[in-house]
Every structure is written in structure tokens, then in C-alpha cells.
Tab-separated table of C-alpha atoms in Angstrom:
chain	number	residue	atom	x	y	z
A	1	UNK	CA	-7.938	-8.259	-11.416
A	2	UNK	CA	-7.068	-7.645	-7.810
A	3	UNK	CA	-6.024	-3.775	-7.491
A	4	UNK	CA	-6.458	-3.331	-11.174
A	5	UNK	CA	-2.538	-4.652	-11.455
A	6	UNK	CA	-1.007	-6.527	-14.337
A	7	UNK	CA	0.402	-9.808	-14.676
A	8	UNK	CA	1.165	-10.134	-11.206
A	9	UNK	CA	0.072	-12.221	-9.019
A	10	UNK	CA	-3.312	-11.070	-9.656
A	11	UNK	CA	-2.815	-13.613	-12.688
A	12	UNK	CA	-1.424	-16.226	-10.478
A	13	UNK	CA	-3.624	-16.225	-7.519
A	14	UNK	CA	-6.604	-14.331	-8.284
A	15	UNK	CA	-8.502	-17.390	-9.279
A	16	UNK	CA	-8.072	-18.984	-6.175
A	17	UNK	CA	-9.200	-15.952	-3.947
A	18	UNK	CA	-12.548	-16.104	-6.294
A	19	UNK	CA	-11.845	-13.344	-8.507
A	20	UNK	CA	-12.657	-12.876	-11.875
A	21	UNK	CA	-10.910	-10.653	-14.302
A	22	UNK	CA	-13.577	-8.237	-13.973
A	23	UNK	CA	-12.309	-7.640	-10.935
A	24	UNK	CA	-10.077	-4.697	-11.524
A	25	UNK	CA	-8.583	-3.048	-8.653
A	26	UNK	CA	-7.696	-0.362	-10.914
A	27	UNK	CA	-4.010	-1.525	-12.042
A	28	UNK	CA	-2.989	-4.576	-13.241
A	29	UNK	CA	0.223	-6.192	-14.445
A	30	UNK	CA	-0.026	-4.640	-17.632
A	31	UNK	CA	3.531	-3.103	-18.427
A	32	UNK	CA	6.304	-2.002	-20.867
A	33	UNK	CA	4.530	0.411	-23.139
A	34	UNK	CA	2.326	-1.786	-25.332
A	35	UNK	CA	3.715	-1.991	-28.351
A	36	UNK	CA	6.520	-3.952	-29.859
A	37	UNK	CA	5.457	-7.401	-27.929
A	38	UNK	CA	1.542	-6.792	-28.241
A	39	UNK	CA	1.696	-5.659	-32.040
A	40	UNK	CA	2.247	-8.339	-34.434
A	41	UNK	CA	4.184	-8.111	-36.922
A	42	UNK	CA	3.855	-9.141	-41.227
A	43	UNK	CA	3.976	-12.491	-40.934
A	44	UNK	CA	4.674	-13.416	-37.412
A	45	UNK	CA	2.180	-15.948	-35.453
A	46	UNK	CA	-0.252	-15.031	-32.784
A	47	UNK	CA	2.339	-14.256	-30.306
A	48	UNK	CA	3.579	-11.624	-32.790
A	49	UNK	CA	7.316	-12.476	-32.853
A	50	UNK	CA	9.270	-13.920	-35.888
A	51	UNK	CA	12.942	-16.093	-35.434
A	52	UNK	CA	12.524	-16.367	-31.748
A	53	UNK	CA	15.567	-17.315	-30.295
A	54	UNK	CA	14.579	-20.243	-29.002
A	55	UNK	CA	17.873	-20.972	-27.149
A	56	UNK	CA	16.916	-18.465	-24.865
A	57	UNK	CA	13.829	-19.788	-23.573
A	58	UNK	CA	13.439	-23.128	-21.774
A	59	UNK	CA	9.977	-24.276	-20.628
A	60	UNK	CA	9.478	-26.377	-17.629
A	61	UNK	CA	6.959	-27.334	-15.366
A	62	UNK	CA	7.513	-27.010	-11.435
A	63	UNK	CA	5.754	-30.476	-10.396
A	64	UNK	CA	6.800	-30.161	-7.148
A	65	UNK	CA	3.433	-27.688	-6.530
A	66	UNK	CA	1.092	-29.830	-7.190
A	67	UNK	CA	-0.213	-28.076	-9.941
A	68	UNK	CA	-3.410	-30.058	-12.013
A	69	UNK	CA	-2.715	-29.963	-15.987
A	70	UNK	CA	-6.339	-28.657	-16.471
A	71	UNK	CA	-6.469	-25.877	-14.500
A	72	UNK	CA	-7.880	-22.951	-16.595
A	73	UNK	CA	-6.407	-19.540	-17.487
A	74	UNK	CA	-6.846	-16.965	-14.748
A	75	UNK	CA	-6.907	-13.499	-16.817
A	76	UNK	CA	-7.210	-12.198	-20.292
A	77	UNK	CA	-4.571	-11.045	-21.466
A	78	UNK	CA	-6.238	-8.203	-23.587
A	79	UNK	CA	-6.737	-6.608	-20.231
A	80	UNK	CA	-2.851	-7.386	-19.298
A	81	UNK	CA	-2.275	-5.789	-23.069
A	82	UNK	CA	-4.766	-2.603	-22.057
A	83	UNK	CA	-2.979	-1.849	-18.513
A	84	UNK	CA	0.592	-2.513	-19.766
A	85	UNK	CA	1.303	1.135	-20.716
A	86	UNK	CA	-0.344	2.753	-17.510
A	87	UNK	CA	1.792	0.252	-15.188
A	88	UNK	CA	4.992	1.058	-17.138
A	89	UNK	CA	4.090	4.700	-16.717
A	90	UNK	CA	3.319	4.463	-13.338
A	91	UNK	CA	6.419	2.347	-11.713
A	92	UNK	CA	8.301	4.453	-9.106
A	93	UNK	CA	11.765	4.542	-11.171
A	94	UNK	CA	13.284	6.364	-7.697
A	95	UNK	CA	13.415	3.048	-6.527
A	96	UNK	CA	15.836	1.768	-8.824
A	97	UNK	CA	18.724	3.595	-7.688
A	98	UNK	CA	18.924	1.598	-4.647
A	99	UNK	CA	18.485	-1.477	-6.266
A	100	UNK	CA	21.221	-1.274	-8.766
A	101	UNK	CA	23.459	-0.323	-5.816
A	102	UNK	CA	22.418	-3.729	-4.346
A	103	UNK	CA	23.003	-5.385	-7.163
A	104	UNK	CA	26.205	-3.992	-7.965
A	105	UNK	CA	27.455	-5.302	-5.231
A	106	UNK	CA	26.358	-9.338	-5.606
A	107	UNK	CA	29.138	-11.220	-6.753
A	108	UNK	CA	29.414	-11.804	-10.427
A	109	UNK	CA	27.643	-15.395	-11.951
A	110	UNK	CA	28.372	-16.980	-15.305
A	111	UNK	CA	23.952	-16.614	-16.289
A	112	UNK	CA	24.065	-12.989	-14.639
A	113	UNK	CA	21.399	-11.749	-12.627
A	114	UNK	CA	18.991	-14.424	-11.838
A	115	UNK	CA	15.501	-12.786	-11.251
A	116	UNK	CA	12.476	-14.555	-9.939
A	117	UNK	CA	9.047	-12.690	-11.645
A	118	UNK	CA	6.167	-13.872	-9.345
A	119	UNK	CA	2.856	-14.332	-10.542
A	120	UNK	CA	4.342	-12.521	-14.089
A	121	UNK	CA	1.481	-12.563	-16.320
A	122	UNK	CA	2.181	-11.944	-19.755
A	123	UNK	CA	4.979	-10.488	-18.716
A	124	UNK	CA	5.132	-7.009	-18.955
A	125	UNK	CA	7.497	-6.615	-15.605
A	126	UNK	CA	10.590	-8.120	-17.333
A	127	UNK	CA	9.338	-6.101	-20.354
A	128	UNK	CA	9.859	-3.262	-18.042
A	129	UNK	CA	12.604	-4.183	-15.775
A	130	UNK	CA	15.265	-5.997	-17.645
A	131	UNK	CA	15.800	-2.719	-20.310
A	132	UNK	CA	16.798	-0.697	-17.079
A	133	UNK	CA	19.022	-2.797	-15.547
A	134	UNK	CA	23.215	-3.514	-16.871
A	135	UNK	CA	24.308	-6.804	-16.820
A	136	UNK	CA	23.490	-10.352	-18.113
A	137	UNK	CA	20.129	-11.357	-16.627
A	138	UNK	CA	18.100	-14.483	-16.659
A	139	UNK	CA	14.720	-14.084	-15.539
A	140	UNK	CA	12.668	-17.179	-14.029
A	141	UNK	CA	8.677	-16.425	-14.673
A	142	UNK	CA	6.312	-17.784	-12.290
A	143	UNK	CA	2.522	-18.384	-13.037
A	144	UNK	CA	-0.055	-20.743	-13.061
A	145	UNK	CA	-1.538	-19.639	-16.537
A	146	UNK	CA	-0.240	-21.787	-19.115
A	147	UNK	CA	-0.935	-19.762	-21.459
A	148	UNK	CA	0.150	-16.040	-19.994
A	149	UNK	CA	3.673	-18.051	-19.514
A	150	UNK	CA	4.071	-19.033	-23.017
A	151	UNK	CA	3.224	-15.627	-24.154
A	152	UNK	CA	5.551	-14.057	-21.169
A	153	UNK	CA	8.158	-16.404	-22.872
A	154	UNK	CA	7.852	-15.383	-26.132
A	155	UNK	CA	7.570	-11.746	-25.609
A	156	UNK	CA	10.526	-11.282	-23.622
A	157	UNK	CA	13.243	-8.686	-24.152
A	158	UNK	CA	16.502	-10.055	-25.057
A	159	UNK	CA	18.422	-7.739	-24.034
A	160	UNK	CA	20.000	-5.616	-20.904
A	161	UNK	CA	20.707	-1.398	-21.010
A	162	UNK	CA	23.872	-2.024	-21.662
A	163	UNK	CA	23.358	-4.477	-24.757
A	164	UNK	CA	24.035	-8.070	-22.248
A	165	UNK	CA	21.934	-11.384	-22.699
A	166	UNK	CA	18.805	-11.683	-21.193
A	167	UNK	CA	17.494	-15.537	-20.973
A	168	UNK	CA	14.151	-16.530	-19.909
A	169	UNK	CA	12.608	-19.483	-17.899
A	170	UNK	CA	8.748	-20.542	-17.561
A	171	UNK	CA	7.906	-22.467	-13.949
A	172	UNK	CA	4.045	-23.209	-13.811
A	173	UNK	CA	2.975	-23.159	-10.120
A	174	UNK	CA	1.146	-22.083	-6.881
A	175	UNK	CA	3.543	-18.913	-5.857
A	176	UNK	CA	1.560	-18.659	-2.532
A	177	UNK	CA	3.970	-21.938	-1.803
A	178	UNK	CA	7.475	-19.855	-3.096
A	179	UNK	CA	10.051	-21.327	-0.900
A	180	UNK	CA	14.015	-19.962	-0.241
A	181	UNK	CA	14.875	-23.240	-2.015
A	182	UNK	CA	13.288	-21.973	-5.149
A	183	UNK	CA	14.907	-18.942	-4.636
A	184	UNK	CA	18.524	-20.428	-4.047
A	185	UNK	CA	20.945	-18.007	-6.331
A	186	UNK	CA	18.381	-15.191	-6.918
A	187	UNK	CA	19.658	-11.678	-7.017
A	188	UNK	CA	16.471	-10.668	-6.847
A	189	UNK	CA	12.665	-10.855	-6.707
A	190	UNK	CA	9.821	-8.635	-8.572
A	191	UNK	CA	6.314	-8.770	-8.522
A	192	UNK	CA	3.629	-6.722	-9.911
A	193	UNK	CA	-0.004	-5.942	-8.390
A	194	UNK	CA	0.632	-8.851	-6.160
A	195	UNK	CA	0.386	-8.081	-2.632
A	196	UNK	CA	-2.602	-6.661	-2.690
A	197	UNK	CA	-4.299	-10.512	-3.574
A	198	UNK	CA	-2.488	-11.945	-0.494
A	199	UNK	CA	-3.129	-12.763	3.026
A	200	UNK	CA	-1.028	-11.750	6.105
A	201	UNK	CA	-0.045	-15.108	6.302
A	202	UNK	CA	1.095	-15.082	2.252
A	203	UNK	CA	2.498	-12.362	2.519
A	204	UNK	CA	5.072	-13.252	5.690
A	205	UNK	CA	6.233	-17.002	3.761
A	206	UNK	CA	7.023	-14.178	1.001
A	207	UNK	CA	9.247	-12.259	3.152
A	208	UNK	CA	10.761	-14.843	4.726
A	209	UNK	CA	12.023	-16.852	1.831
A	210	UNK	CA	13.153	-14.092	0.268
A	211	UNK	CA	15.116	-13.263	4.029
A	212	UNK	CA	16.088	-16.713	4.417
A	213	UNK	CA	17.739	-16.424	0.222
A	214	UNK	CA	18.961	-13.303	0.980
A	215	UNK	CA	17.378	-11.226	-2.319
A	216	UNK	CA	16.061	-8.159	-2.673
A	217	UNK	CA	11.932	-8.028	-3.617
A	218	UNK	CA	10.677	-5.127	-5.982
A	219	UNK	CA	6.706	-5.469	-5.171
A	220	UNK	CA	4.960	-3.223	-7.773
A	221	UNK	CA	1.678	-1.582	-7.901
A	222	UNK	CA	-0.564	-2.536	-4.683
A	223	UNK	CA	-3.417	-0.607	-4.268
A	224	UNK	CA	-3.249	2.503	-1.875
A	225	UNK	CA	-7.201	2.232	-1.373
A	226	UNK	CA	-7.851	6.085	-2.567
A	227	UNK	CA	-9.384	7.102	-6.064
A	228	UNK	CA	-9.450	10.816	-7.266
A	229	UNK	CA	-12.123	10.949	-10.129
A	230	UNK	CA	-12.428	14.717	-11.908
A	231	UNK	CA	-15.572	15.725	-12.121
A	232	UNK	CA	-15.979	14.473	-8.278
A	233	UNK	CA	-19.671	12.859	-8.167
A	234	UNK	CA	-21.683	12.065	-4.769
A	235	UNK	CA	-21.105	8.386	-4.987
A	236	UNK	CA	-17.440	8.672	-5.435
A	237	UNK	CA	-16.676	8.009	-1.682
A	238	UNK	CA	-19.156	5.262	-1.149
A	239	UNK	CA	-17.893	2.991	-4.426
A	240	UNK	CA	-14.365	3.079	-3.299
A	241	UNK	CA	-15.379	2.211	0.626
A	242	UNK	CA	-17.140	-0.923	-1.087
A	243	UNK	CA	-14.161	-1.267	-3.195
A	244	UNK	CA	-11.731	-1.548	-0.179
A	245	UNK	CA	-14.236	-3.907	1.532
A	246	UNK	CA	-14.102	-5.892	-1.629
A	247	UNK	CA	-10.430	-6.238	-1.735
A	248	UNK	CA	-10.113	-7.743	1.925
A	249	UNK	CA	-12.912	-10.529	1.400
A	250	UNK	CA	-11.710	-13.729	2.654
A	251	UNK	CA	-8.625	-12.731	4.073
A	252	UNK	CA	-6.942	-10.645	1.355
A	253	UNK	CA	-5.183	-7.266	2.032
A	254	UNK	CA	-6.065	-5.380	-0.305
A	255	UNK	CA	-5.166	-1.264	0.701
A	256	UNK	CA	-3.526	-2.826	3.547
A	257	UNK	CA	-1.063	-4.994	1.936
A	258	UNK	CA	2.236	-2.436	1.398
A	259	UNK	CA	2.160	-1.935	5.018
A	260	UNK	CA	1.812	-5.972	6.247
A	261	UNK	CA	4.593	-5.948	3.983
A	262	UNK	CA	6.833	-3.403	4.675
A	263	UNK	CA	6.310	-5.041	8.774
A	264	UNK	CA	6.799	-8.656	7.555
A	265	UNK	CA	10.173	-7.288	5.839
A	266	UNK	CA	11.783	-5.191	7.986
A	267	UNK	CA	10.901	-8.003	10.609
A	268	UNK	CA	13.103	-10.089	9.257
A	269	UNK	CA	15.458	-6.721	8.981
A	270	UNK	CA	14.971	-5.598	5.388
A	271	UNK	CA	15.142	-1.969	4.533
A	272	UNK	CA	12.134	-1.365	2.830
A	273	UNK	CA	11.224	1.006	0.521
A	274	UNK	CA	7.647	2.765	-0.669
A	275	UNK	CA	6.780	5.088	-3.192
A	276	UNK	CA	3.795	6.097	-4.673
A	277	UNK	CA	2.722	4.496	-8.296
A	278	UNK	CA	-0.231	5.757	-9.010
A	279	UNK	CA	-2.154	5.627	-12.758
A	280	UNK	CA	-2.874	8.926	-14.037
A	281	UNK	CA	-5.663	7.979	-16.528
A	282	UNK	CA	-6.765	10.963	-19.000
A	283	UNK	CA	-8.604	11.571	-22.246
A	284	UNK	CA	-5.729	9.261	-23.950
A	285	UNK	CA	-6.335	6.176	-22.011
A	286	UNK	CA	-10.088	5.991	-22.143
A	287	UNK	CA	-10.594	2.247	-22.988
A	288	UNK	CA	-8.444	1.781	-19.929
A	289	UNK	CA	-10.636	4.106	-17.871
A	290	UNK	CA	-13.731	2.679	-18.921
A	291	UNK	CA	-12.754	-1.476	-18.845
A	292	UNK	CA	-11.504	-0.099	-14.948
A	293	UNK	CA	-14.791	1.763	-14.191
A	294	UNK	CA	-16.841	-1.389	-14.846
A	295	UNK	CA	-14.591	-3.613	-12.689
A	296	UNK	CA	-14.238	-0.905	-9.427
A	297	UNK	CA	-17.789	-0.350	-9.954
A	298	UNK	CA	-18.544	-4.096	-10.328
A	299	UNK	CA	-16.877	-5.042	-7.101
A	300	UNK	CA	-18.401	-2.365	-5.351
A	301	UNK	CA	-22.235	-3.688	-6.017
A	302	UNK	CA	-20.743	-7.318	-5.918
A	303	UNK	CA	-19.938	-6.321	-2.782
A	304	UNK	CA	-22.762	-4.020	-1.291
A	305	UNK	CA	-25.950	-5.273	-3.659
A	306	UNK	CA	-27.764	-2.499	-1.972
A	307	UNK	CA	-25.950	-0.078	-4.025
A	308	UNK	CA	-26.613	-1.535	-7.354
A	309	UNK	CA	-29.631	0.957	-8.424
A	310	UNK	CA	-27.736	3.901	-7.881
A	311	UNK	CA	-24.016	2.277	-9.371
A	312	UNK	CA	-25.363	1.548	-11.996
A	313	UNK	CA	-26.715	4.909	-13.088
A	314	UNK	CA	-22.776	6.305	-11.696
A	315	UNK	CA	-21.639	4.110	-14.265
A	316	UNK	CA	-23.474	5.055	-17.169
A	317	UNK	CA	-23.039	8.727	-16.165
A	318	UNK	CA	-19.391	8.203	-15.436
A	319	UNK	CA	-18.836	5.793	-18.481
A	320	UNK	CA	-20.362	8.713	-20.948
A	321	UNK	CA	-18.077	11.063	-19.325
A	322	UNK	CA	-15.071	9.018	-20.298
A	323	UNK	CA	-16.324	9.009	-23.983
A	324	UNK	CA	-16.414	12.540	-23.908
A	325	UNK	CA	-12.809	13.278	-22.591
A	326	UNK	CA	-14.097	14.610	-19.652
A	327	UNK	CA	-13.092	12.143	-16.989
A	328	UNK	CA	-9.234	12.028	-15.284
A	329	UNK	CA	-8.745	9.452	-12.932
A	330	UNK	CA	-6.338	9.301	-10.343
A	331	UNK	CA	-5.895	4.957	-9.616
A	332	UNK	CA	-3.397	5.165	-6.311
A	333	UNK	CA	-0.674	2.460	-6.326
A	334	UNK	CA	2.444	1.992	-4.034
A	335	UNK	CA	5.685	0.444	-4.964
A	336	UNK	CA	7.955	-1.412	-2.410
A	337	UNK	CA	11.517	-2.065	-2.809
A	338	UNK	CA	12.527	-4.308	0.575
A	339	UNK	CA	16.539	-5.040	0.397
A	340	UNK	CA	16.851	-7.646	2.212
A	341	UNK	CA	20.307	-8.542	4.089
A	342	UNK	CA	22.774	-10.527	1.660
A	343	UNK	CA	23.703	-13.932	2.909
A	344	UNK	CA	26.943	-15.388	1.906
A	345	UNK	CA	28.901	-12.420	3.121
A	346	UNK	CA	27.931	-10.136	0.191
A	347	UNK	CA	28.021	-6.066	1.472
């Protein structure tokens, strides 16, 4: 799972940057607190809703990006369902000041706020999002996962702070290939534990469509490349150096990726945004801890073999710890609000 993230676009493009959903980066998509969408109620179906509104949600398939019917899911979503309260938790709610300011200031549409969720997952940004926000919203949900976007779908809040409509939309696609025509009318675009899984390249077509459409982009959760672990251990330092290395295989940015994209943004002259988002994982989160421990861990030896006698007996030492209640973990994450100039002759 790229940094660890959600149902960002560590859902969307993690399979094609060969990773598995092992490979926690130590977030993950996972958000809203866990409950509610992820706890089914008497009587309700798998997805754990009854008397969806099904007026809200329209499904559709973007064919233009060349997606193949049989591609297979990407992540689980019990580890999207496990991270979800952590990535709520963490989100850096000082940047959503200056985002309501922006979009305050859009001028008003029949449908509201259109929001573009890339690589969403199961969902658990617009879980998060849409509750803090005023104002009729309808929230477009990008993924490749069948599956995740049905669920993402289904799970959605249906309603705004202030009591307005939210609406949902499913498009099924490769989000490396976003374009400002997809983006035409969007107020604004979020992501979570996305950048991270992207290339220089990737992450400059992002920042230029959303430029070129004139939105805002709230990029959530990229890995800061540093781990605090308490009780420190020897091996701490050398797991997260493989870690790092792991995360920039074939191109990816991994701990580099809020600062390609805070350069990529303000080249196009955005004024961007970071804040720290970091997990603070305790005696109350240990299934968390420990289902992250084996994926940082696993990356590390998948990455530097040599180190697998030794990780190995970290992780059993480490794993027991977290049994006991002994182990805090510090997972750092940075958020990235980038506020793009308005076209159209908005303020």
C-alpha cells in the first residue's frame, strides 16, 4: 500500500508500479472513523447499508482510458477498513480554512461543489471531507477497482455540515491519464496517499490539469520518509533507509513526492500548502500497528534481502511488543493543499 495510505491512489495505481497490498508505507486511504459505513447493520447486505438512495449514485464507466473489464482488484479493503480511523485522525484540518475560503468564492452551480476523488478507494476521503464542508456537493470517484468503487458508492455520506445534498459518481480508470477535460467544472480535487506512488512525470500532468481547470488539489497523506518507534531498537534506522529505497523503485517518489509537488504546483503558480499528517499509533490501534510492521518491514527485506535474518527477528521482537502495549509509533505523513489560480475570472 504505497506509504501505508488509504484508498488513494495507492488503490488506483499501486498495481501497476508492482505493489502488493502488503506493501504498506505506513498510511493508507483508510478514513472517516470506521464505523457507520464499515459496520453493517440488522439486515443490511454486505456493503452494510439499507434503502440506499439510489438516485444519488450513478455508475459509469470512463471507456475513454482504455481500461480492460478483467483487470483485478488492487487492495483489500479490510486494510482500507483498518487505516480509515488513523487517516481521519491524522488529516491536517488547518488546511481547510483556506480551502473553504477558495471555495466560497467559486460561483454558485445548480449540483454544488463538484469534487474529483482520485484514486478514492473505498472511499473514506469523501467519508471525511464532504461532513466538513457547507454546500451541495457532488463528488466524482476515480479508481480502477471495481469493486472499492461500488463500495465507495454505497458508503457515501449524503450529506454536507450544513445538512445540503451530497451526490456521488463512480468513473473506473487509469488516473495517471487525468486530463483538464475530465476536470472541466471541478471546484476541486482530493487525493489520499497518492503522490507518494507517482513519478515526477505523474505527478507534473497532475498539476497541470488541475492548472489548466483551474481547481484547487487537497493531496493527503504522502509519506515524509521518517518513523519514530518507542522503544527505539538498533535496526530502526536501517529498515526505514530500505523503506525509502523501496518507495522510489522504478521511478516512484516516495518521501520525495510533497516536494516534486509542491515545485510542479507553484510552477504553474499555485500557492501550495504543507502540513504535517502524521499517524500516532498507540496501545489502541495495535492491529493497525502490527498489519503496518509486517508491510514496512516486508519492503525493507524485499528490498535489501541481505537484511532478512536480522528483520525478521525485529519483527517478531517488535510484533510481541505491540501485543503487549508497549510499542507507539510515530508513521510521518504530509498534507498538501495547492490553490491553484481560478480561471474564468473567479477571485
Amino acid at each position: 500500500m504505497g506509504h501505508g495510505g488509504e484508498g488513494s491512489f495507492d488503490e488506483a495505481v499501486g498495481d501497476r508500479h508492482g505493489r502488493s497490498s502488503a506493501d504498506a508505507h505506513g498510511d493508507g486511504d483508510a478514513r472517516s472513523d470506521g464505523n457507520g459505513p464499515w459496520a453493517p447493520a440488522a439486515g443490511a447486505g454486505r456493503h452494510g447499508r439499507t434503502g440506499v438512495d439510489r438516485g444519488t449514485v450513478r455508475l459509469r464507466v470512463a471507456a475513454s482510458v482504455g481500461v480492460r473489464s478483467d483487470d483485478p482488484p488492487r487492495y483489500a479493503p479490510e486494510w482500507l477498513r483498518l487505516r480509515e480511523p488513523a487517516d481521519a485522525a491524522a488529516r491536517a484540518r488547518d488546511l481547510l480554512d483556506p480551502l473553504r475560503i477558495r471555495l466560497a468564492n467559486l460561483p454558485g452551480r445548480a449540483d454544488g461543489l463538484v469534487v474529483h476523488d482520485v484514486g478514492c478507494g473505498t472511499g473514506s476521503m469523501g467519508r471525511w471531507l464532504a461532513p466538513l464542508l457547507d454546500g451541495a456537493q457532488h463528488w466524482v470517484l476515480h479508481d480502477r477497482d471495481p469493486y472499492l468503487l461500488h463500495f465507495a458508492a454505497v458508503a457515501a455520506p449524503r450529506t454536507a455540515a450544513d445538512g445540503s445534498r451530497v451526490t456521488v459518481e463512480t468513473r473506473r480508470g487509469d488516473l495517471a491519464r487525468l486530463t483538464p477535460d475530465a476536470l472541466s467544472g471541478a471546484a476541486l480535487v482530493t487525493a489520499s496517499a497518492l503522490l507518494d506512488v507517482l513519478t515526477t512525470e505523474e505527478v507534473g500532468t497532475l498539476a497541470a490539469a488541475c492548472a489548466t481547470a483551474g481547481c484547487p488539489a487537497l493531496l493527503t497523506l504522502s509519506v515524509a520518509g521518517r518513523v519514530d518507534l518507542t522503544p527505539a531498537h538498533p535496526l530502526d534506522a536501517e529498515i526505514t533507509e530500505a523503506f525509502n529505497a523501496h518507495q522510489r523503485r522504478t521511478g516512484m517518489l516516495g518521501p520525495d513526492a510533497v516536494d516534486a509537488a509542491a515545485e510542479a504546483f507553484a510552477g504553474h503558480g499555485a500557492t501550495v500548502r504543507a502540513h504535517p499528517s502524521p499517524w500516532r499509533l498507540g496501545p489502541g490501534e495495535a492491529e493497525l500497528t502490527a498489519q503496518w510492521l509486517r508491510g514496512w518491514v516486508g519492503a525493507a527485506v524485499e528490498q535489501r534481502p541481505a537484511l532478512r535474518e536480522r528483520a525478521d527477528r525485529y519483527l517478531d521482537e517488535r510484533l510481541a511488543a505491540c501485543a503487549a502495549g508497549e510499542l507507539r509509533v510515530v508513521v510521518h505523513h504530509t498534507d498538501l493543499l495547492a490553490l491553484c489560480r481560478p480561471t474564468g475570472g473567479a477571485p
